[in-house]
Short mmCIF file of C-alpha atoms in Angstrom, two decimals:
data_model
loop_
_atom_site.label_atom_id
_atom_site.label_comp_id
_atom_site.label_asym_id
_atom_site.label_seq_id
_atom_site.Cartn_x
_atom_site.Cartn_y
_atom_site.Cartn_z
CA UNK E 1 0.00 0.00 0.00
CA UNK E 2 0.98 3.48 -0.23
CA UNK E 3 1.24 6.03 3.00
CA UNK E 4 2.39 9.13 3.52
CA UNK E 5 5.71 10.33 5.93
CA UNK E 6 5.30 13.57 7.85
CA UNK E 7 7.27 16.26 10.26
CA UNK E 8 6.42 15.07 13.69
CA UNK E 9 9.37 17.64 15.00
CA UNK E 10 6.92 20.15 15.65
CA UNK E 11 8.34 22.67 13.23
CA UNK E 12 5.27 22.08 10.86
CA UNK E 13 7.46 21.10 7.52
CA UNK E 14 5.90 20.00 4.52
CA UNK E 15 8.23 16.87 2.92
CA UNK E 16 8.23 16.40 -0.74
CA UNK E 17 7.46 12.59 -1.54
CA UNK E 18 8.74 10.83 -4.55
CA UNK E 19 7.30 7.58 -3.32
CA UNK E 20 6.33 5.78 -0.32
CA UNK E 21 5.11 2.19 0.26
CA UNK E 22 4.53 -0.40 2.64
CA UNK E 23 4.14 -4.10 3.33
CA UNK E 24 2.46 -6.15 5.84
CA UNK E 25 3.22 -9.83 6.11
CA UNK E 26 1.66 -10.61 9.51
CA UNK E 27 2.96 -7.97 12.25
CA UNK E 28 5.97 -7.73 10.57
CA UNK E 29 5.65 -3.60 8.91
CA UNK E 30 8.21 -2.76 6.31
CA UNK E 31 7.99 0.39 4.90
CA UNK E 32 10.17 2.54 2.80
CA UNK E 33 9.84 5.84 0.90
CA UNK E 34 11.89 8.82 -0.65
CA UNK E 35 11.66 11.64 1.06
CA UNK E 36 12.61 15.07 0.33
CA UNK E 37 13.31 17.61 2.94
CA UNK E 38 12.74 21.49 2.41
CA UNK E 39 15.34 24.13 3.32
CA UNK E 40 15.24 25.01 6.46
CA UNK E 41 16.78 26.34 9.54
CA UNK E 42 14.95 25.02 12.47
CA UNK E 43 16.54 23.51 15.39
CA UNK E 44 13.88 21.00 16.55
CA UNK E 45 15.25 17.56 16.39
CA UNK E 46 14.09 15.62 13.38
CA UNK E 47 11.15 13.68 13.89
CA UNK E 48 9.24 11.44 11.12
CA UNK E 49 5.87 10.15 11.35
CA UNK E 50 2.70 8.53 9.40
CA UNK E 51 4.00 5.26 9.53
CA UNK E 52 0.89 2.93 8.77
CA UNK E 53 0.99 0.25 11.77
CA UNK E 54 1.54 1.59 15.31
CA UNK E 55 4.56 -0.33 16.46
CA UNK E 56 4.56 -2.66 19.86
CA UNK E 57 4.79 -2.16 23.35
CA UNK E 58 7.88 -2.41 24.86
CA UNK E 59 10.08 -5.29 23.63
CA UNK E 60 12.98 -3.92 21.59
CA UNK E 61 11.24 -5.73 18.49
CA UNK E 62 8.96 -3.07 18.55
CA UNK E 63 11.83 -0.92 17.88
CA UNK E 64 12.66 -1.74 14.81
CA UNK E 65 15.06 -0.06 12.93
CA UNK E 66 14.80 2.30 9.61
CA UNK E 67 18.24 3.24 7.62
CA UNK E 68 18.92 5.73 4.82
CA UNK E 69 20.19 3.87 1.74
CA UNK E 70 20.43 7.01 -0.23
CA UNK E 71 20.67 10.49 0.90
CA UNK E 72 22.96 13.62 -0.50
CA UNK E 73 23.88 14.60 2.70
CA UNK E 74 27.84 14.12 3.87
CA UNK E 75 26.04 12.38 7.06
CA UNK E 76 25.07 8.80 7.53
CA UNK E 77 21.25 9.30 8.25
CA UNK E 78 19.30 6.12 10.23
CA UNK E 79 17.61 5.82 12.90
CA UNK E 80 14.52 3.58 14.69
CA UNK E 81 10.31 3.23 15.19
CA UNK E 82 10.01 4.22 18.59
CA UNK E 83 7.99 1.73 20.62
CA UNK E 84 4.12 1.92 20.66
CA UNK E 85 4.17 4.96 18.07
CA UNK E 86 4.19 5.58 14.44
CA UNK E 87 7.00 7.85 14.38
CA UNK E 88 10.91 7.13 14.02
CA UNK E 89 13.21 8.80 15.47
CA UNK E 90 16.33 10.31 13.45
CA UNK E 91 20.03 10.32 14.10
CA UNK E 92 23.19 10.15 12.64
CA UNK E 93 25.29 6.68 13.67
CA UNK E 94 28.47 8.50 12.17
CA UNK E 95 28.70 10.82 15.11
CA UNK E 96 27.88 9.01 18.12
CA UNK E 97 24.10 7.78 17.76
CA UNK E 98 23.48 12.18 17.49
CA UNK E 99 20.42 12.74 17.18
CA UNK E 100 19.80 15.65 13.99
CA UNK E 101 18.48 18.47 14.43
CA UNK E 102 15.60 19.62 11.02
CA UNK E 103 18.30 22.05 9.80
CA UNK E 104 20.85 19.27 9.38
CA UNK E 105 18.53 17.81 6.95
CA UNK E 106 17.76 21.21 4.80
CA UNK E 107 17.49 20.24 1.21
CA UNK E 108 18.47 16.49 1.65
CA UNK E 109 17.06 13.58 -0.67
CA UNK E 110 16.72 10.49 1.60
CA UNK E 111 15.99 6.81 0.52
CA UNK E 112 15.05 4.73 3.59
CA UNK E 113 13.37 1.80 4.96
CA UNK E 114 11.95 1.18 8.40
CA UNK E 115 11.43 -2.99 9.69
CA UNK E 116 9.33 -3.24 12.74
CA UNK E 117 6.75 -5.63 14.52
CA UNK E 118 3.10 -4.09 14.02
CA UNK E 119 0.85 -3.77 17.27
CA UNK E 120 -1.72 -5.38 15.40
#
C-alpha cells in the first residue's frame, strides 16, 4: 500500500514525496519511501511520522530499525520506530548515535526503509 511520511518535529514542515510504500506480512511492517526535505533552519530535532501500523509495546522488536540507503547529505542518516508509536526517530550513527536536528537535513534527498513488529 501506499502512506504518507510527515514532520512530527513540531516545526510544521511540509516533505516532498517521490514515493512511499509499505508491506504487511503478519505484524511484521516494512515500509520505505523517498523523502525530500525542504530548506530550512529550524533547530527541533528531526522527527518522522505517518507510519501505517503503530509499532509494539515495549520489547525492543517493537523498535525496529529504519536506515537511509540514499541520501545527498555528507552524514550517515538512520535511525529507529520508537515503541508503541508511528513515528521514528532520526540520528546520525556516524557521530555518536546524534540525534539531527531539522536544519541538518535542509534540502536532503533520503531513501530509507523502516522494519518493525506491528501492534496489530
Amino acid at each position: 500500500g501506499a502512506w504518507t511520511p510527515s514532520d512530527q518535529s513540531g516545526a510544521s514542515l511540509s516533505f516532498a514525496i517521490t514515493d512511499a510504500r509499505y508491506v504487511k506480512l503478519g505484524r511484521a511492517g516494512v515500509c520505505w519511501a523517498v523523502l525530500g526535505y525542504p530548506a530550512t533552519g529550524n533547530g527541533e530535532l528531526a522527527l518522522w511520522g505517518g507510519l501505517p501500523f503503530t509499532s509494539t509495546t515495549g520489547d525492543s522488536a517493537g523498535a525496529g530499525p529504519f536506515v537511509c540507503g540514499y541520501n545527498d547529505k555528507a552524514i550517515p542518516v538512520g535511525g529507529y520506530v520508537n515503541p508503541n508509536a508511528t513515528t521514528m526517530l532520526v540520528y546520525s550513527p556516524g557521530v555518536n548515535g546524534t540525534r539531527l536536528v531539522n536544519s541538518a537535513l535542509s534540502s536532503g534527498t533520503f531513501f530509507f526503509h523502516a522494519i518493525y513488529h506491528a501492534a496489530n
